[in-house]
């Protein structure tokens, strides 16, 4: 049996499930949001010299001993937690809601990491590798001989200015994952902006440590998916869209 870990509304997981069903593959899907529902239960513990790990979804216990392969696709959308922490009528101040949200999501990730370590079976992808660190990715690419753009992380404008003067056009992006901010029911997402010397006039002398890279003009973009010792690559002509020319 394959255990698919995901979130409730992930469209890519649905496509994977269609493929598994078409090929008659036994599977169970476990969403992070499943534990928000009253019919579902999670019990972890140690009593009377016995380890306990029981997961009940839709009133049925997950047969953990039948799992042979585990796919870690997503973790949790935290929608219900957001609704509970940031209700329209709340006695909490904004920063208090943020602290509570950070605590609850941190607790979930702590439990998720522990459950992942306890699950028996072959992991198709390791949970600790699902969150991208771009600096580690660049190190890995260089280690196998791939070319990577010049990159710095700095918190000083004069160092950034020297970098821009050398390479002409520079981009900036997060070291870890991108995220969105919801303001007045509108979602604002991080993107990859281009920086020039003119832009540096608005940058303070000291700022939060940020990643900057030499901008490489692309003819097309190649996305490679690695699975079980094989690479599956595709070309994406994202340079044809002004909004995705720099990424």
Coordinates of N, CA and C in Angstrom, one line a residue:
X1 N 0.8 -1.2 0.0 CA 0.0 0.0 0.0 C 0.9 1.3 0.0
X2 N 0.5 2.3 -0.8 CA 1.1 3.5 -0.8 C 0.4 4.5 0.1
X3 N 1.1 5.2 1.0 CA 0.5 6.3 1.8 C 0.9 7.6 1.2
X4 N -0.1 8.4 0.8 CA 0.1 9.7 0.2 C -0.2 10.8 1.2
X5 N 0.8 11.6 1.6 CA 0.6 12.7 2.6 C 0.5 14.0 1.8
X6 N -0.6 14.7 2.0 CA -0.9 15.9 1.3 C -1.8 16.8 2.0
X7 N -2.3 17.8 1.3 CA -3.3 18.7 1.8 C -4.7 18.5 1.1
X8 N -5.7 19.1 1.7 CA -7.1 18.7 1.2 C -7.3 19.1 -0.2
X9 N -6.9 20.3 -0.6 CA -7.3 20.8 -1.9 C -6.1 20.8 -2.9
X10 N -5.1 20.0 -2.7 CA -4.0 20.0 -3.7 C -4.3 19.3 -5.0
X11 N -4.3 20.0 -6.1 CA -4.8 19.5 -7.4 C -3.8 18.5 -7.9
X12 N -2.5 18.6 -7.6 CA -1.5 17.7 -8.1 C -1.7 16.3 -7.5
X13 N -2.1 16.3 -6.2 CA -2.3 15.1 -5.5 C -3.5 14.3 -6.1
X14 N -4.5 15.1 -6.5 CA -5.7 14.5 -7.1 C -5.3 13.8 -8.4
X15 N -4.4 14.4 -9.2 CA -4.0 13.8 -10.5 C -3.2 12.5 -10.2
X16 N -2.4 12.6 -9.1 CA -1.6 11.3 -8.8 C -2.6 10.2 -8.4
X17 N -3.6 10.6 -7.6 CA -4.6 9.6 -7.2 C -5.3 9.0 -8.4
X18 N -5.7 9.8 -9.4 CA -6.3 9.2 -10.6 C -5.4 8.2 -11.2
X19 N -4.1 8.5 -11.3 CA -3.1 7.6 -11.9 C -3.0 6.3 -11.1
X20 N -3.0 6.4 -9.8 CA -2.9 5.2 -8.9 C -4.2 4.3 -9.1
X21 N -5.3 5.0 -9.2 CA -6.6 4.2 -9.3 C -6.7 3.5 -10.7
X22 N -6.2 4.3 -11.7 CA -6.2 3.7 -13.1 C -5.4 2.5 -13.2
X23 N -4.3 2.4 -12.4 CA -3.4 1.2 -12.4 C -3.7 0.2 -11.3
X24 N -4.8 0.4 -10.6 CA -5.1 -0.6 -9.6 C -4.2 -0.6 -8.4
X25 N -3.6 0.5 -8.0 CA -2.6 0.5 -6.9 C -3.3 0.8 -5.6
X26 N -3.1 0.0 -4.6 CA -3.7 0.3 -3.3 C -3.0 1.5 -2.7
X27 N -3.8 2.4 -2.1 CA -3.3 3.6 -1.5 C -4.2 4.1 -0.4
X28 N -3.7 4.9 0.4 CA -4.5 5.7 1.4 C -3.9 7.1 1.3
X29 N -4.8 8.1 1.4 CA -4.4 9.5 1.4 C -4.6 10.1 2.8
X30 N -3.6 10.8 3.3 CA -3.7 11.4 4.6 C -3.4 12.9 4.4
X31 N -4.4 13.7 4.7 CA -4.2 15.2 4.6 C -4.0 15.7 6.0
X32 N -3.2 16.8 6.0 CA -2.9 17.4 7.3 C -4.2 17.9 7.9
X33 N -5.1 18.4 7.1 CA -6.4 18.9 7.6 C -7.3 17.8 8.1
X34 N -7.0 16.5 7.9 CA -7.8 15.4 8.4 C -8.0 15.5 9.9
X35 N -6.9 16.0 10.6 CA -7.0 16.1 12.0 C -7.7 17.3 12.6
X36 N -8.3 18.1 11.7 CA -9.2 19.2 12.1 C -10.6 18.7 12.2
X37 N -10.9 17.5 11.7 CA -12.3 17.0 11.7 C -12.5 16.1 12.9
X38 N -13.7 16.1 13.4 CA -14.1 15.4 14.7 C -14.1 13.9 14.5
X39 N -14.3 13.4 13.3 CA -14.3 12.0 13.0 C -12.9 11.4 13.0
X40 N -11.9 12.2 13.0 CA -10.6 11.7 12.8 C -9.8 11.8 14.2
X41 N -8.8 11.0 14.4 CA -8.1 11.0 15.6 C -6.7 10.6 15.4
X42 N -5.8 11.2 16.3 CA -4.4 10.9 16.3 C -4.0 10.6 17.7
X43 N -3.4 9.4 18.0 CA -2.9 9.1 19.3 C -1.5 8.7 19.2
X44 N -0.6 9.4 20.0 CA 0.8 9.1 20.1 C 1.1 9.0 21.5
X45 N 1.9 8.0 21.9 CA 2.3 7.9 23.3 C 3.1 6.7 23.7
X46 N 3.3 6.6 25.0 CA 4.0 5.4 25.5 C 3.4 5.1 26.9
X47 N 2.7 3.9 27.0 CA 2.1 3.5 28.2 C 2.3 2.0 28.4
X48 N 2.6 1.6 29.6 CA 2.8 0.2 30.0 C 3.8 -0.5 29.1
X49 N 4.9 0.3 28.8 CA 6.0 -0.3 28.0 C 5.7 -0.5 26.6
X50 N 4.6 0.1 26.1 CA 4.2 0.0 24.7 C 4.1 1.3 24.0
X51 N 4.7 1.4 22.8 CA 4.6 2.6 22.0 C 3.2 2.6 21.3
X52 N 2.6 3.8 21.2 CA 1.3 3.9 20.6 C 1.4 4.9 19.4
X53 N 0.9 4.5 18.3 CA 0.7 5.4 17.1 C -0.5 4.9 16.4
X54 N -1.6 5.6 16.6 CA -2.9 5.2 15.9 C -3.4 6.4 15.2
X55 N -3.8 6.2 13.9 CA -4.4 7.3 13.1 C -5.7 6.8 12.6
X56 N -6.8 7.5 12.9 CA -8.1 7.2 12.5 C -8.6 8.3 11.6
X57 N -9.0 7.9 10.4 CA -9.5 8.8 9.4 C -10.9 8.4 8.9
X58 N -11.9 9.2 9.0 CA -13.3 8.9 8.6 C -13.8 7.7 9.4
X59 N -13.4 7.6 10.6 CA -13.8 6.5 11.5 C -13.1 5.2 11.3
X60 N -12.1 5.1 10.4 CA -11.4 3.9 10.1 C -9.9 4.0 10.4
X61 N -9.4 3.1 11.1 CA -8.0 3.1 11.5 C -7.1 2.9 10.3
X62 N -6.1 3.7 10.2 CA -5.1 3.6 9.1 C -4.2 2.3 9.3
X63 N -4.2 1.4 8.4 CA -3.4 0.1 8.6 C -1.9 0.4 8.4
X64 N -1.3 0.9 9.4 CA 0.1 1.4 9.2 C 1.1 0.2 8.9
X65 N 0.7 -1.0 9.3 CA 1.6 -2.1 9.0 C 1.6 -2.6 7.6
X66 N 0.6 -2.1 6.8 CA 0.5 -2.4 5.4 C 1.2 -1.4 4.5
X67 N 1.7 -0.4 5.0 CA 2.3 0.7 4.2 C 3.7 0.2 3.7
X68 N 3.9 0.2 2.4 CA 5.2 -0.1 1.8 C 5.9 1.1 1.3
X69 N 5.2 2.1 0.8 CA 5.8 3.3 0.2 C 5.1 4.5 0.7
X70 N 5.9 5.6 1.0 CA 5.3 6.8 1.5 C 5.7 8.0 0.6
X71 N 4.7 8.7 0.2 CA 5.0 9.9 -0.6 C 4.6 11.2 0.2
X72 N 5.6 12.0 0.4 CA 5.3 13.3 1.2 C 5.1 14.4 0.2
X73 N 3.9 14.7 -0.1 CA 3.6 15.8 -1.1 C 3.4 17.2 -0.4
X74 N 2.5 17.2 0.5 CA 2.2 18.5 1.3 C 2.0 18.2 2.7
X75 N 1.8 19.2 3.6 CA 1.7 19.0 5.0 C 0.3 19.4 5.5
X76 N 0.0 20.7 5.4 CA -1.2 21.3 5.9 C -1.4 22.7 5.4
X77 N -2.6 23.1 5.0 CA -2.9 24.4 4.6 C -3.1 25.4 5.7
X78 N -3.4 24.9 6.9 CA -3.7 25.7 8.1 C -4.8 26.7 8.0
X79 N -5.7 26.4 7.1 CA -6.9 27.3 6.9 C -7.7 27.4 8.1
X80 N -8.1 26.2 8.7 CA -8.9 26.3 9.9 C -8.2 26.9 11.1
X81 N -6.9 26.7 11.2 CA -6.2 27.4 12.3 C -6.2 28.9 12.1
X82 N -6.1 29.3 10.8 CA -6.1 30.8 10.5 C -7.5 31.3 10.9
X83 N -8.6 30.6 10.6 CA -9.9 31.1 10.9 C -10.1 31.2 12.4
X84 N -9.5 30.3 13.1 CA -9.6 30.3 14.6 C -8.8 31.4 15.2
X85 N -7.6 31.6 14.7 CA -6.7 32.6 15.3 C -7.0 34.0 14.8
X86 N -7.5 34.2 13.6 CA -7.7 35.5 13.1 C -9.2 35.7 12.7
X87 N -10.1 35.5 13.7 CA -11.5 35.7 13.4 C -11.8 37.2 13.3
X88 N -12.9 37.5 12.6 CA -13.3 38.9 12.4 C -13.5 39.6 13.8
X89 N -14.2 38.9 14.7 CA -14.4 39.5 16.1 C -13.4 38.7 17.0
X90 N -12.4 39.4 17.4 CA -11.4 38.7 18.3 C -10.9 39.7 19.3
X91 N -10.6 39.2 20.5 CA -10.1 40.0 21.6 C -8.6 40.1 21.5
X92 N -8.0 39.3 20.6 CA -6.6 39.3 20.4 C -6.1 40.4 19.5
X93 N -5.0 41.0 19.9 CA -4.4 42.0 19.0 C -3.7 41.3 17.9
X94 N -3.3 42.1 16.8 CA -2.7 41.5 15.6 C -1.5 40.7 15.9
X95 N -0.6 41.2 16.8 CA 0.7 40.5 17.0 C 0.4 39.3 17.9
X96 N -0.6 39.3 18.8 CA -1.0 38.2 19.6 C -1.5 37.0 18.7
X97 N -2.3 37.4 17.7 CA -2.8 36.3 16.8 C -1.6 35.7 16.0
X98 N -0.7 36.5 15.6 CA 0.5 36.0 14.9 C 1.3 35.1 15.8
X99 N 1.5 35.5 17.0 CA 2.3 34.6 17.9 C 1.6 33.3 18.1
X100 N 0.2 33.3 18.3 CA -0.5 32.1 18.5 C -0.5 31.2 17.3
X101 N -0.6 31.8 16.1 CA -0.6 31.1 14.9 C 0.8 30.4 14.7
X102 N 1.9 31.1 15.0 CA 3.2 30.5 14.9 C 3.4 29.4 15.8
X103 N 2.8 29.5 17.0 CA 2.9 28.4 18.0 C 2.2 27.2 17.5
X104 N 0.9 27.3 17.1 CA 0.1 26.2 16.7 C 0.7 25.5 15.4
X105 N 1.2 26.3 14.5 CA 1.8 25.7 13.3 C 3.1 25.0 13.7
X106 N 3.8 25.5 14.6 CA 5.0 24.9 15.0 C 4.8 23.6 15.7
X107 N 3.7 23.6 16.6 CA 3.3 22.3 17.2 C 2.9 21.2 16.2
X108 N 2.2 21.7 15.1 CA 1.8 20.7 14.1 C 3.0 20.1 13.4
X109 N 4.0 21.0 13.0 CA 5.2 20.5 12.4 C 6.0 19.6 13.3
X110 N 6.0 19.9 14.6 CA 6.7 19.0 15.5 C 6.1 17.6 15.6
X111 N 4.7 17.6 15.6 CA 4.0 16.3 15.6 C 4.3 15.6 14.3
X112 N 4.2 16.4 13.2 CA 4.4 15.8 11.8 C 5.7 15.1 11.7
X113 N 6.8 15.8 12.2 CA 8.1 15.3 12.1 C 8.2 14.0 12.9
X114 N 7.6 14.0 14.0 CA 7.7 12.8 14.9 C 7.0 11.6 14.2
X115 N 5.7 11.8 13.7 CA 5.0 10.8 13.1 C 5.7 10.3 11.9
X116 N 6.3 11.2 11.1 CA 7.1 10.8 9.9 C 8.2 9.8 10.3
X117 N 8.9 10.1 11.4 CA 10.0 9.3 11.9 C 9.5 7.9 12.3
X118 N 8.3 7.8 12.8 CA 7.8 6.6 13.3 C 7.2 5.7 12.2
X119 N 6.7 6.3 11.1 CA 6.1 5.5 10.1 C 7.1 4.5 9.4
X120 N 6.7 3.3 9.3 CA 7.6 2.3 8.7 C 7.3 2.2 7.2
X121 N 8.3 2.1 6.4 CA 8.1 2.0 5.0 C 9.1 2.8 4.2
X122 N 9.2 2.6 3.0 CA 10.2 3.3 2.1 C 9.6 4.7 1.8
X123 N 10.4 5.7 2.1 CA 10.0 7.1 1.7 C 10.5 7.4 0.3
X124 N 9.5 7.8 -0.5 CA 9.9 8.2 -1.9 C 10.6 9.5 -1.9
X125 N 10.3 10.4 -0.9 CA 11.0 11.6 -0.7 C 11.0 11.9 0.8
X126 N 12.2 12.3 1.3 CA 12.3 12.5 2.7 C 11.7 13.8 3.1
X127 N 10.9 13.8 4.2 CA 10.2 15.0 4.7 C 11.2 16.2 4.9
X128 N 12.4 15.9 5.4 CA 13.4 17.0 5.7 C 13.9 17.6 4.5
X129 N 13.6 17.1 3.3 CA 14.1 17.7 2.1 C 13.0 18.4 1.3
X130 N 11.8 18.4 1.8 CA 10.7 19.0 1.1 C 10.7 20.5 1.1
X131 N 11.3 21.1 2.1 CA 11.4 22.6 2.2 C 12.7 23.0 1.6
X132 N 12.6 23.8 0.5 CA 13.8 24.1 -0.2 C 14.7 25.2 0.5
X133 N 16.0 25.0 0.5 CA 16.9 26.0 0.9 C 17.8 26.3 -0.4
X134 N 17.6 27.5 -0.9 CA 18.3 27.7 -2.2 C 19.8 27.7 -2.1
X135 N 20.3 28.1 -1.0 CA 21.8 28.1 -0.8 C 22.3 26.6 -0.8
X136 N 21.6 25.7 -0.1 CA 22.0 24.3 -0.1 C 21.8 23.7 -1.5
X137 N 20.8 24.2 -2.2 CA 20.6 23.7 -3.6 C 21.7 24.1 -4.5
X138 N 22.2 25.4 -4.4 CA 23.3 25.8 -5.2 C 24.6 25.1 -4.9
X139 N 24.8 24.8 -3.6 CA 25.9 24.0 -3.2 C 25.9 22.6 -3.8
X140 N 24.7 22.0 -3.8 CA 24.6 20.7 -4.4 C 24.8 20.7 -5.9
X141 N 24.3 21.7 -6.6 CA 24.5 21.9 -8.0 C 26.0 22.0 -8.4
X142 N 26.7 22.9 -7.6 CA 28.1 23.1 -7.9 C 28.9 21.8 -7.7
X143 N 28.5 21.0 -6.7 CA 29.2 19.8 -6.3 C 29.2 18.8 -7.4
X144 N 28.2 18.8 -8.3 CA 28.1 17.8 -9.4 C 28.5 18.5 -10.7
X145 N 29.0 19.7 -10.6 CA 29.6 20.3 -11.8 C 28.6 21.2 -12.6
X146 N 27.5 21.5 -12.1 CA 26.5 22.3 -12.8 C 26.9 23.8 -12.6
X147 N 26.7 24.6 -13.7 CA 26.9 26.0 -13.6 C 25.8 26.7 -12.8
X148 N 26.2 27.6 -11.9 CA 25.2 28.4 -11.2 C 25.6 29.9 -11.3
X149 N 24.6 30.8 -11.2 CA 24.9 32.2 -11.2 C 25.6 32.7 -10.0
X150 N 26.4 33.8 -10.1 CA 27.0 34.4 -9.0 C 26.0 34.8 -8.0
X151 N 26.2 34.5 -6.7 CA 25.2 34.6 -5.6 C 25.9 35.2 -4.4
X152 N 25.2 36.1 -3.7 CA 25.6 36.6 -2.4 C 24.4 36.7 -1.5
X153 N 24.7 36.6 -0.2 CA 23.7 37.0 0.8 C 24.4 38.1 1.7
X154 N 23.7 39.2 1.8 CA 24.4 40.3 2.5 C 23.3 41.2 3.2
X155 N 23.7 41.9 4.1 CA 22.8 42.9 4.8 C 23.3 44.3 4.7
X156 N 24.3 44.6 3.8 CA 24.9 45.9 3.6 C 24.7 46.4 2.2
X157 N 24.3 47.6 2.1 CA 24.1 48.2 0.8 C 25.4 48.4 0.0
X158 N 26.5 48.7 0.7 CA 27.7 48.9 -0.1 C 28.2 47.6 -0.7
X159 N 28.0 46.5 -0.1 CA 28.3 45.2 -0.6 C 27.4 44.8 -1.8
X160 N 26.1 45.1 -1.6 CA 25.2 44.9 -2.7 C 25.5 45.8 -3.9
X161 N 25.9 47.0 -3.7 CA 26.2 47.9 -4.7 C 27.4 47.4 -5.6
X162 N 28.4 46.9 -4.9 CA 29.6 46.3 -5.6 C 29.1 45.2 -6.4
X163 N 28.2 44.4 -5.9 CA 27.7 43.2 -6.7 C 27.0 43.6 -7.9
X164 N 26.1 44.6 -7.8 CA 25.3 45.1 -8.9 C 26.2 45.8 -9.9
X165 N 27.2 46.5 -9.5 CA 28.2 47.2 -10.4 C 28.9 46.2 -11.2
X166 N 29.2 45.0 -10.6 CA 30.0 44.0 -11.4 C 29.1 43.3 -12.4
X167 N 27.9 43.0 -12.0 CA 27.0 42.1 -12.9 C 25.9 42.8 -13.6
X168 N 25.8 44.1 -13.3 CA 24.8 44.9 -14.1 C 23.4 44.8 -13.7
X169 N 22.8 43.6 -13.9 CA 21.5 43.3 -13.5 C 21.4 42.2 -12.5
X170 N 20.7 42.4 -11.4 CA 20.7 41.4 -10.3 C 19.2 41.1 -9.9
X171 N 19.0 39.9 -9.4 CA 17.7 39.6 -8.9 C 17.8 39.3 -7.4
X172 N 16.7 39.3 -6.7 CA 16.6 38.9 -5.3 C 15.4 38.0 -5.1
X173 N 15.6 37.0 -4.2 CA 14.6 36.1 -3.9 C 14.8 35.5 -2.5
X174 N 13.8 34.9 -2.0 CA 14.0 34.3 -0.6 C 15.0 33.2 -0.6
X175 N 15.7 33.0 0.6 CA 16.6 31.9 0.7 C 15.7 30.6 0.9
X176 N 14.6 30.6 1.5 CA 13.7 29.5 1.7 C 12.5 29.6 0.8
X177 N 11.3 29.3 1.3 CA 10.1 29.3 0.5 C 9.5 30.7 0.4
X178 N 8.8 30.8 -0.7 CA 8.0 32.0 -0.9 C 6.7 31.9 -0.1
X179 N 6.1 33.0 0.1 CA 4.8 33.0 0.9 C 3.9 34.1 0.4
X180 N 2.7 34.0 0.8 CA 1.7 35.1 0.4 C 1.1 35.8 1.6
X181 N 0.7 37.0 1.5 CA 0.1 37.8 2.5 C -1.3 38.2 2.1
X182 N -2.2 37.8 2.9 CA -3.6 38.2 2.6 C -4.0 39.5 3.3
X183 N -4.4 40.5 2.5 CA -4.8 41.8 3.0 C -6.1 42.2 2.3
X184 N -7.1 42.4 3.2 CA -8.5 42.8 2.7 C -9.0 41.8 1.7
X185 N -8.8 40.5 2.0 CA -9.2 39.4 1.1 C -8.5 39.3 -0.2
X186 N -7.4 40.0 -0.4 CA -6.6 39.9 -1.6 C -5.3 39.3 -1.2
X187 N -4.8 38.4 -2.1 CA -3.5 37.7 -1.8 C -2.4 38.3 -2.5
X188 N -1.3 38.7 -1.8 CA -0.1 39.3 -2.4 C 1.0 38.3 -2.2
X189 N 1.6 37.9 -3.4 CA 2.7 36.9 -3.4 C 4.0 37.5 -3.6
X190 N 5.0 36.9 -3.0 CA 6.4 37.3 -3.3 C 6.7 36.9 -4.8
X191 N 7.6 37.7 -5.4 CA 8.0 37.4 -6.7 C 9.5 37.7 -6.8
X192 N 10.1 37.5 -8.0 CA 11.5 37.7 -8.2 C 11.7 39.1 -8.9
X193 N 12.1 40.1 -8.2 CA 12.3 41.4 -8.8 C 13.7 41.6 -9.3
X194 N 13.9 42.5 -10.3 CA 15.2 42.8 -10.8 C 15.6 44.1 -10.1
X195 N 16.9 44.1 -9.8 CA 17.5 45.3 -9.1 C 18.6 45.9 -10.0
X196 N 18.6 47.2 -10.1 CA 19.6 48.0 -10.8 C 20.2 49.0 -9.9
X197 N 21.3 49.7 -10.3 CA 21.9 50.7 -9.5 C 20.9 51.7 -9.0
X198 N 20.0 52.1 -9.9 CA 19.0 53.1 -9.6 C 18.1 52.7 -8.4
X199 N 17.8 51.4 -8.3 CA 17.0 50.9 -7.3 C 17.7 51.1 -5.9
X200 N 19.0 51.1 -5.9 CA 19.7 51.1 -4.6 C 19.6 52.4 -3.9
X201 N 19.1 53.4 -4.5 CA 18.9 54.7 -3.8 C 17.9 54.6 -2.7
X202 N 17.0 53.6 -2.8 CA 15.9 53.5 -1.8 C 16.3 52.4 -0.8
X203 N 17.4 51.8 -0.9 CA 17.8 50.7 0.0 C 18.6 51.3 1.2
X204 N 18.2 51.0 2.4 CA 19.0 51.5 3.6 C 20.4 50.9 3.6
X205 N 21.3 51.5 4.4 CA 22.6 51.0 4.5 C 22.7 49.6 5.1
X206 N 21.8 49.4 6.1 CA 21.7 48.0 6.7 C 20.3 47.5 6.5
X207 N 20.1 46.2 6.2 CA 18.8 45.6 6.0 C 18.9 44.2 6.4
X208 N 17.7 43.5 6.4 CA 17.7 42.1 6.8 C 18.5 41.3 5.8
X209 N 19.3 40.3 6.2 CA 20.2 39.5 5.3 C 19.3 38.9 4.1
X210 N 19.7 39.2 2.9 CA 18.9 38.9 1.7 C 19.8 38.3 0.7
X211 N 19.1 37.4 -0.2 CA 19.9 36.7 -1.2 C 19.8 37.5 -2.5
X212 N 20.9 37.7 -3.2 CA 21.0 38.3 -4.5 C 21.7 37.5 -5.5
X213 N 21.3 37.5 -6.7 CA 21.9 36.7 -7.8 C 22.1 37.4 -9.1
X214 N 23.2 37.1 -9.8 CA 23.4 37.6 -11.1 C 22.2 37.2 -12.0
X215 N 21.6 38.1 -12.7 CA 20.5 37.8 -13.5 C 20.9 37.2 -14.8
X216 N 20.4 36.0 -15.1 CA 20.7 35.3 -16.3 C 19.5 35.4 -17.3
X217 N 19.7 36.0 -18.5 CA 18.6 36.0 -19.4 C 18.4 34.6 -20.0
X218 N 17.2 34.2 -20.0 CA 16.9 32.8 -20.5 C 16.3 32.8 -21.8
X219 N 16.7 31.7 -22.6 CA 16.0 31.4 -23.9 C 14.8 30.6 -23.6
X220 N 14.9 29.7 -22.7 CA 13.8 28.9 -22.2 C 14.2 28.3 -20.8
X221 N 13.3 27.7 -20.1 CA 13.5 27.2 -18.8 C 13.4 25.7 -18.8
X222 N 14.3 25.0 -18.2 CA 14.2 23.5 -18.1 C 13.8 23.2 -16.6
X223 N 12.7 22.5 -16.4 CA 12.4 21.9 -15.1 C 12.6 20.4 -15.1
X224 N 13.4 20.0 -14.2 CA 13.7 18.5 -14.1 C 13.1 17.9 -12.9
X225 N 12.4 16.8 -13.0 CA 11.8 16.1 -11.9 C 12.6 14.8 -11.7
X226 N 13.1 14.6 -10.5 CA 13.9 13.4 -10.2 C 13.1 12.4 -9.4
X227 N 13.0 11.2 -9.9 CA 12.3 10.2 -9.2 C 12.9 8.8 -9.4
X228 N 13.3 8.2 -8.2 CA 13.8 6.8 -8.2 C 14.9 6.6 -9.2
X229 N 15.9 7.5 -9.3 CA 17.1 7.4 -10.1 C 16.9 7.8 -11.5
X230 N 15.8 8.4 -11.9 CA 15.6 8.9 -13.2 C 15.2 10.4 -13.2
X231 N 15.7 11.2 -14.2 CA 15.3 12.6 -14.4 C 14.3 12.6 -15.5
X232 N 13.2 13.4 -15.2 CA 12.2 13.7 -16.2 C 12.2 15.2 -16.4
X233 N 12.5 15.7 -17.6 CA 12.7 17.1 -17.9 C 11.7 17.6 -18.9
X234 N 11.4 18.9 -18.7 CA 10.5 19.6 -19.7 C 11.0 21.0 -19.9
X235 N 10.7 21.5 -21.0 CA 11.0 22.9 -21.3 C 9.8 23.8 -21.1
X236 N 10.0 24.9 -20.4 CA 8.9 25.9 -20.1 C 9.4 27.2 -20.8
X237 N 8.5 27.8 -21.6 CA 8.9 29.0 -22.3 C 8.3 30.2 -21.5
X238 N 8.8 30.3 -20.3 CA 8.3 31.3 -19.4 C 8.8 32.7 -19.7
X239 N 9.8 32.8 -20.6 CA 10.3 34.1 -20.9 C 9.4 34.8 -21.9
X240 N 8.4 34.1 -22.4 CA 7.4 34.8 -23.3 C 6.4 35.7 -22.5
X241 N 6.3 35.5 -21.2 CA 5.4 36.2 -20.4 C 6.2 37.3 -19.6
X242 N 5.9 38.5 -19.7 CA 6.6 39.6 -19.0 C 6.7 39.3 -17.5
X243 N 5.6 38.7 -16.9 CA 5.6 38.6 -15.5 C 6.5 37.5 -15.0
X244 N 7.0 36.6 -15.9 CA 7.8 35.5 -15.5 C 9.2 35.4 -16.2
X245 N 9.5 36.6 -16.8 CA 10.8 36.6 -17.5 C 12.0 36.5 -16.5
X246 N 11.8 37.1 -15.3 CA 12.8 37.0 -14.3 C 12.3 36.1 -13.1
X247 N 13.0 35.0 -12.9 CA 12.6 34.1 -11.8 C 13.8 33.3 -11.4

